[in-house]
C-alpha cells in the first residue's frame, strides 16, 4: 500500500544548530514533493517544492533534497531559531497533474534557546 | 496578500444537524480542496474541485458532500452530523499545474 512516513516523535534541537527532518515514501512515483509548515491551530503554509529531476532546492535557511532512488526527502533548517518551532509536513502529488496531494503525518520541531 | 477564508473558526453542532462549512479564496484558483485533520491521522482529503460544478472524491468522502457554484467559493456539507465528524476542517486552493496549496485558518467542528 502507499505510505508516507515522517518521524512522529518531536525533534528537539538547540538554537543555532541544523535541523534535519525526513520524509520517506513507498509505492509512489511522485513528480514532485512539497514541504509545509504548520503552527498550532493554523492551516499549513507552503515552504518549498522540489521536482523529481531536481536533487536539491534552497530558500534562505531552508534546503530540501529529493532522492527518488531511496524514495526519501530531507528537509534542513540551518542556523535554527526558536521561531522555527512548528510541525513540518511533506506532501506528494498523487495524480502527477499537480492537483491532489497526499500529506505525511508531520514532524514537530522544537528549537530551544 | 493572497487569502483563503473560512466561515467559522469554531463551530459546535448537535448530532443529526446539517452543517455547512464555507470557504472563499481571492486568488482566482481553479482548484479547491477540503481536508480534515485529526491527531495521529494527519491531513486527509475529503473532496477536491477543479472547476465550477466539478468535484472529485478524496480519501474519505463518506458522510460529506460539496458544492461549488462559483469559482471562488467551495462549500462542505455534512448532511447529518455525527460525533465521529468532530475534527479540524481545512480548506485550500491552488492553480492546476504543480503548485503550492494555500490553506485557510481552519474550522474546529465539535459534534455533540
mmCIF file of C-alpha atoms in Angstrom:
data_model
loop_
_atom_site.group_PDB
_atom_site.id
_atom_site.type_symbol
_atom_site.label_atom_id
_atom_site.label_comp_id
_atom_site.label_asym_id
_atom_site.label_seq_id
_atom_site.Cartn_x
_atom_site.Cartn_y
_atom_site.Cartn_z
ATOM 1 C CA UNK A 1 0.000 0.000 0.000
ATOM 2 C CA UNK A 2 1.043 3.606 -0.456
ATOM 3 C CA UNK A 3 2.608 5.233 2.556
ATOM 4 C CA UNK A 4 4.321 8.496 3.512
ATOM 5 C CA UNK A 5 6.319 8.373 6.727
ATOM 6 C CA UNK A 6 7.635 11.213 8.795
ATOM 7 C CA UNK A 7 9.100 10.808 12.245
ATOM 8 C CA UNK A 8 6.116 11.196 14.538
ATOM 9 C CA UNK A 9 8.317 11.937 17.539
ATOM 10 C CA UNK A 10 9.258 15.544 18.166
ATOM 11 C CA UNK A 11 12.718 16.693 17.168
ATOM 12 C CA UNK A 12 14.389 18.825 19.835
ATOM 13 C CA UNK A 13 17.462 20.835 18.898
ATOM 14 C CA UNK A 14 19.458 23.739 20.242
ATOM 15 C CA UNK A 15 19.222 27.181 18.683
ATOM 16 C CA UNK A 16 21.857 27.703 16.017
ATOM 17 C CA UNK A 17 22.090 24.024 15.047
ATOM 18 C CA UNK A 18 20.848 22.492 11.805
ATOM 19 C CA UNK A 19 17.552 20.650 11.981
ATOM 20 C CA UNK A 20 17.083 17.727 9.592
ATOM 21 C CA UNK A 21 13.654 16.217 9.026
ATOM 22 C CA UNK A 22 12.981 13.092 6.989
ATOM 23 C CA UNK A 23 10.158 12.110 4.663
ATOM 24 C CA UNK A 24 10.097 8.543 3.333
ATOM 25 C CA UNK A 25 7.540 7.149 0.945
ATOM 26 C CA UNK A 26 6.662 3.770 -0.547
ATOM 27 C CA UNK A 27 4.671 2.763 -3.613
ATOM 28 C CA UNK A 28 4.561 6.269 -5.016
ATOM 29 C CA UNK A 29 6.283 7.738 -8.038
ATOM 30 C CA UNK A 30 5.756 11.433 -7.397
ATOM 31 C CA UNK A 31 6.654 14.007 -9.991
ATOM 32 C CA UNK A 32 7.350 16.426 -7.159
ATOM 33 C CA UNK A 33 7.334 16.795 -3.413
ATOM 34 C CA UNK A 34 6.378 19.755 -1.227
ATOM 35 C CA UNK A 35 7.121 20.840 2.330
ATOM 36 C CA UNK A 36 4.740 22.832 4.525
ATOM 37 C CA UNK A 37 4.952 24.406 7.953
ATOM 38 C CA UNK A 38 2.025 24.276 10.361
ATOM 39 C CA UNK A 39 1.693 26.208 13.604
ATOM 40 C CA UNK A 40 -0.769 25.047 16.302
ATOM 41 C CA UNK A 41 -4.379 25.858 15.430
ATOM 42 C CA UNK A 42 -3.499 27.185 11.970
ATOM 43 C CA UNK A 43 -3.519 25.931 8.402
ATOM 44 C CA UNK A 44 -0.289 24.683 6.768
ATOM 45 C CA UNK A 45 1.866 27.198 4.920
ATOM 46 C CA UNK A 46 3.809 26.228 1.792
ATOM 47 C CA UNK A 47 7.606 26.364 2.054
ATOM 48 C CA UNK A 48 9.282 24.587 -0.860
ATOM 49 C CA UNK A 49 8.563 22.415 -3.888
ATOM 50 C CA UNK A 50 11.147 20.103 -5.457
ATOM 51 C CA UNK A 51 10.689 18.201 -8.713
ATOM 52 C CA UNK A 52 11.781 14.626 -9.365
ATOM 53 C CA UNK A 53 14.606 15.774 -11.652
ATOM 54 C CA UNK A 54 15.994 18.151 -9.009
ATOM 55 C CA UNK A 55 18.391 16.846 -6.400
ATOM 56 C CA UNK A 56 18.344 19.881 -4.149
ATOM 57 C CA UNK A 57 16.456 23.146 -3.641
ATOM 58 C CA UNK A 58 17.313 26.061 -1.361
ATOM 59 C CA UNK A 59 15.426 29.021 0.022
ATOM 60 C CA UNK A 60 17.165 31.229 2.552
ATOM 61 C CA UNK A 61 17.953 28.933 5.536
ATOM 62 C CA UNK A 62 15.933 26.048 4.119
ATOM 63 C CA UNK A 63 17.256 23.208 1.974
ATOM 64 C CA UNK A 64 15.374 20.243 0.572
ATOM 65 C CA UNK A 65 16.812 17.154 -1.105
ATOM 66 C CA UNK A 66 14.886 14.586 -3.102
ATOM 67 C CA UNK A 67 16.260 11.102 -3.756
ATOM 68 C CA UNK A 68 13.839 9.140 -5.952
ATOM 69 C CA UNK A 69 16.004 6.007 -5.699
ATOM 70 C CA UNK A 70 15.892 5.976 -1.907
ATOM 71 C CA UNK A 71 12.317 7.348 -2.008
ATOM 72 C CA UNK A 72 13.282 9.964 0.512
ATOM 73 C CA UNK A 73 13.327 13.716 1.007
ATOM 74 C CA UNK A 74 15.379 15.521 3.630
ATOM 75 C CA UNK A 75 14.402 18.974 4.882
ATOM 76 C CA UNK A 76 17.120 21.048 6.546
ATOM 77 C CA UNK A 77 16.854 24.279 8.506
ATOM 78 C CA UNK A 78 20.268 25.817 9.111
ATOM 79 C CA UNK A 79 21.031 28.196 11.994
ATOM 80 C CA UNK A 80 17.713 27.236 13.563
ATOM 81 C CA UNK A 81 15.805 29.705 15.730
ATOM 82 C CA UNK A 82 13.066 29.270 18.349
ATOM 83 C CA UNK A 83 10.675 30.847 15.805
ATOM 84 C CA UNK A 84 11.257 27.779 13.590
ATOM 85 C CA UNK A 85 9.439 25.630 16.155
ATOM 86 C CA UNK A 86 6.412 24.166 14.364
ATOM 87 C CA UNK A 87 5.192 20.990 12.707
ATOM 88 C CA UNK A 88 6.589 20.319 9.250
ATOM 89 C CA UNK A 89 4.617 18.304 6.711
ATOM 90 C CA UNK A 90 5.795 16.728 3.490
ATOM 91 C CA UNK A 91 3.336 16.145 0.654
ATOM 92 C CA UNK A 92 3.479 14.180 -2.596
ATOM 93 C CA UNK A 93 1.429 14.630 -5.718
ATOM 94 C CA UNK A 94 -0.715 11.563 -6.277
ATOM 95 C CA UNK A 95 -2.129 12.251 -9.725
ATOM 96 C CA UNK A 96 1.013 13.563 -11.491
ATOM 97 C CA UNK A 97 -1.043 16.548 -12.609
ATOM 98 C CA UNK A 98 -0.344 18.864 -9.747
ATOM 99 C CA UNK A 99 -3.836 18.636 -8.408
ATOM 100 C CA UNK A 100 -4.106 16.290 -5.463
ATOM 101 C CA UNK A 101 -1.550 15.927 -2.702
ATOM 102 C CA UNK A 102 -1.142 13.291 -0.023
ATOM 103 C CA UNK A 103 0.375 14.544 3.217
ATOM 104 C CA UNK A 104 2.622 12.842 5.703
ATOM 105 C CA UNK A 105 1.731 12.966 9.394
ATOM 106 C CA UNK A 106 4.274 15.695 10.099
ATOM 107 C CA UNK A 107 7.232 16.076 12.442
ATOM 108 C CA UNK A 108 7.139 18.549 15.307
ATOM 109 C CA UNK A 109 10.332 20.591 15.638
ATOM 110 C CA UNK A 110 11.222 22.303 18.911
ATOM 111 C CA UNK A 111 14.162 24.711 18.866
ATOM 112 C CA UNK A 112 15.378 25.593 22.336
ATOM 113 C CA UNK A 113 17.119 28.900 23.037
ATOM 114 C CA UNK B 1 -1.931 39.394 0.026
ATOM 115 C CA UNK B 2 -3.454 36.079 -1.059
ATOM 116 C CA UNK B 3 -6.194 34.768 1.120
ATOM 117 C CA UNK B 4 -8.334 31.750 1.850
ATOM 118 C CA UNK B 5 -11.048 32.417 4.393
ATOM 119 C CA UNK B 6 -13.335 30.007 6.188
ATOM 120 C CA UNK B 7 -16.720 30.960 7.579
ATOM 121 C CA UNK B 8 -16.080 29.985 11.203
ATOM 122 C CA UNK B 9 -13.060 29.257 13.404
ATOM 123 C CA UNK B 10 -15.083 27.264 15.911
ATOM 124 C CA UNK B 11 -18.429 25.525 15.484
ATOM 125 C CA UNK B 12 -20.483 23.356 17.845
ATOM 126 C CA UNK B 13 -23.337 21.313 16.420
ATOM 127 C CA UNK B 14 -25.598 18.517 17.598
ATOM 128 C CA UNK B 15 -25.772 15.007 16.189
ATOM 129 C CA UNK B 16 -28.094 14.858 13.194
ATOM 130 C CA UNK B 17 -27.833 18.543 12.304
ATOM 131 C CA UNK B 18 -26.984 19.658 8.780
ATOM 132 C CA UNK B 19 -23.710 21.579 8.794
ATOM 133 C CA UNK B 20 -22.346 23.957 6.164
ATOM 134 C CA UNK B 21 -18.689 24.960 6.090
ATOM 135 C CA UNK B 22 -17.872 27.727 3.650
ATOM 136 C CA UNK B 23 -14.544 28.568 2.041
ATOM 137 C CA UNK B 24 -13.700 31.570 -0.118
ATOM 138 C CA UNK B 25 -10.460 32.298 -1.987
ATOM 139 C CA UNK B 26 -9.448 35.518 -3.703
ATOM 140 C CA UNK B 27 -6.634 34.170 -5.900
ATOM 141 C CA UNK B 28 -8.700 33.032 -8.910
ATOM 142 C CA UNK B 29 -7.527 29.453 -8.301
ATOM 143 C CA UNK B 30 -9.148 26.682 -10.293
ATOM 144 C CA UNK B 31 -8.586 24.017 -7.636
ATOM 145 C CA UNK B 32 -10.168 23.946 -4.207
ATOM 146 C CA UNK B 33 -9.904 21.263 -1.543
ATOM 147 C CA UNK B 34 -11.462 20.203 1.741
ATOM 148 C CA UNK B 35 -9.371 18.265 4.265
ATOM 149 C CA UNK B 36 -9.893 17.120 7.798
ATOM 150 C CA UNK B 37 -7.045 16.858 10.265
ATOM 151 C CA UNK B 38 -7.050 14.553 13.270
ATOM 152 C CA UNK B 39 -4.283 13.734 15.746
ATOM 153 C CA UNK B 40 -2.341 10.694 14.612
ATOM 154 C CA UNK B 41 -4.115 10.588 11.242
ATOM 155 C CA UNK B 42 -2.748 13.727 9.665
ATOM 156 C CA UNK B 43 -4.390 15.652 6.842
ATOM 157 C CA UNK B 44 -6.879 13.616 4.819
ATOM 158 C CA UNK B 45 -8.554 14.796 1.629
ATOM 159 C CA UNK B 46 -12.349 14.748 1.678
ATOM 160 C CA UNK B 47 -13.208 16.324 -1.697
ATOM 161 C CA UNK B 48 -11.474 18.239 -4.442
ATOM 162 C CA UNK B 49 -12.920 20.554 -7.093
ATOM 163 C CA UNK B 50 -11.036 21.539 -10.255
ATOM 164 C CA UNK B 51 -13.708 23.809 -11.734
ATOM 165 C CA UNK B 52 -17.125 25.247 -11.039
ATOM 166 C CA UNK B 53 -19.653 22.447 -10.508
ATOM 167 C CA UNK B 54 -16.893 19.820 -10.833
ATOM 168 C CA UNK B 55 -15.789 17.636 -7.955
ATOM 169 C CA UNK B 56 -13.820 14.513 -7.205
ATOM 170 C CA UNK B 57 -13.854 12.314 -4.136
ATOM 171 C CA UNK B 58 -10.806 12.239 -1.951
ATOM 172 C CA UNK B 59 -9.800 9.581 0.538
ATOM 173 C CA UNK B 60 -12.705 9.959 2.975
ATOM 174 C CA UNK B 61 -15.829 11.346 1.242
ATOM 175 C CA UNK B 62 -18.362 9.267 3.179
ATOM 176 C CA UNK B 63 -20.780 11.424 5.151
ATOM 177 C CA UNK B 64 -19.833 14.589 3.255
ATOM 178 C CA UNK B 65 -20.910 16.410 0.128
ATOM 179 C CA UNK B 66 -19.617 19.562 -1.544
ATOM 180 C CA UNK B 67 -20.878 22.409 -3.675
ATOM 181 C CA UNK B 68 -19.025 24.766 -5.987
ATOM 182 C CA UNK B 69 -21.385 27.166 -7.727
ATOM 183 C CA UNK B 70 -18.825 29.981 -8.083
ATOM 184 C CA UNK B 71 -15.116 29.772 -8.745
ATOM 185 C CA UNK B 72 -14.128 31.475 -5.526
ATOM 186 C CA UNK B 73 -16.402 29.541 -3.170
ATOM 187 C CA UNK B 74 -16.338 25.896 -2.101
ATOM 188 C CA UNK B 75 -18.734 24.533 0.500
ATOM 189 C CA UNK B 76 -18.517 21.367 2.544
ATOM 190 C CA UNK B 77 -21.810 19.900 3.739
ATOM 191 C CA UNK B 78 -22.371 17.396 6.496
ATOM 192 C CA UNK B 79 -25.875 16.132 5.755
ATOM 193 C CA UNK B 80 -26.377 14.631 9.213
ATOM 194 C CA UNK B 81 -23.521 15.389 11.564
ATOM 195 C CA UNK B 82 -22.152 12.581 13.709
ATOM 196 C CA UNK B 83 -19.748 12.635 16.636
ATOM 197 C CA UNK B 84 -17.005 10.989 14.554
ATOM 198 C CA UNK B 85 -17.010 14.082 12.353
ATOM 199 C CA UNK B 86 -15.623 16.160 15.204
ATOM 200 C CA UNK B 87 -12.381 17.428 13.705
ATOM 201 C CA UNK B 88 -10.382 20.358 12.328
ATOM 202 C CA UNK B 89 -11.540 21.128 8.789
ATOM 203 C CA UNK B 90 -9.152 22.869 6.431
ATOM 204 C CA UNK B 91 -9.892 24.388 3.058
ATOM 205 C CA UNK B 92 -7.177 25.003 0.463
ATOM 206 C CA UNK B 93 -6.862 26.309 -3.074
ATOM 207 C CA UNK B 94 -4.253 26.144 -5.830
ATOM 208 C CA UNK B 95 -3.583 26.571 -9.522
ATOM 209 C CA UNK B 96 -3.853 23.356 -11.558
ATOM 210 C CA UNK B 97 -0.223 22.891 -12.564
ATOM 211 C CA UNK B 98 2.169 21.602 -9.910
ATOM 212 C CA UNK B 99 1.870 24.355 -7.390
ATOM 213 C CA UNK B 100 1.551 25.072 -3.757
ATOM 214 C CA UNK B 101 -1.737 24.887 -1.913
ATOM 215 C CA UNK B 102 -2.889 27.881 0.104
ATOM 216 C CA UNK B 103 -4.763 26.931 3.244
ATOM 217 C CA UNK B 104 -7.411 28.702 5.241
ATOM 218 C CA UNK B 105 -7.189 29.075 9.032
ATOM 219 C CA UNK B 106 -9.346 26.006 9.680
ATOM 220 C CA UNK B 107 -12.695 25.372 11.355
ATOM 221 C CA UNK B 108 -12.693 23.338 14.537
ATOM 222 C CA UNK B 109 -16.019 21.497 14.495
ATOM 223 C CA UNK B 110 -17.367 19.746 17.560
ATOM 224 C CA UNK B 111 -20.400 17.499 17.166
ATOM 225 C CA UNK B 112 -22.135 16.711 20.455
#
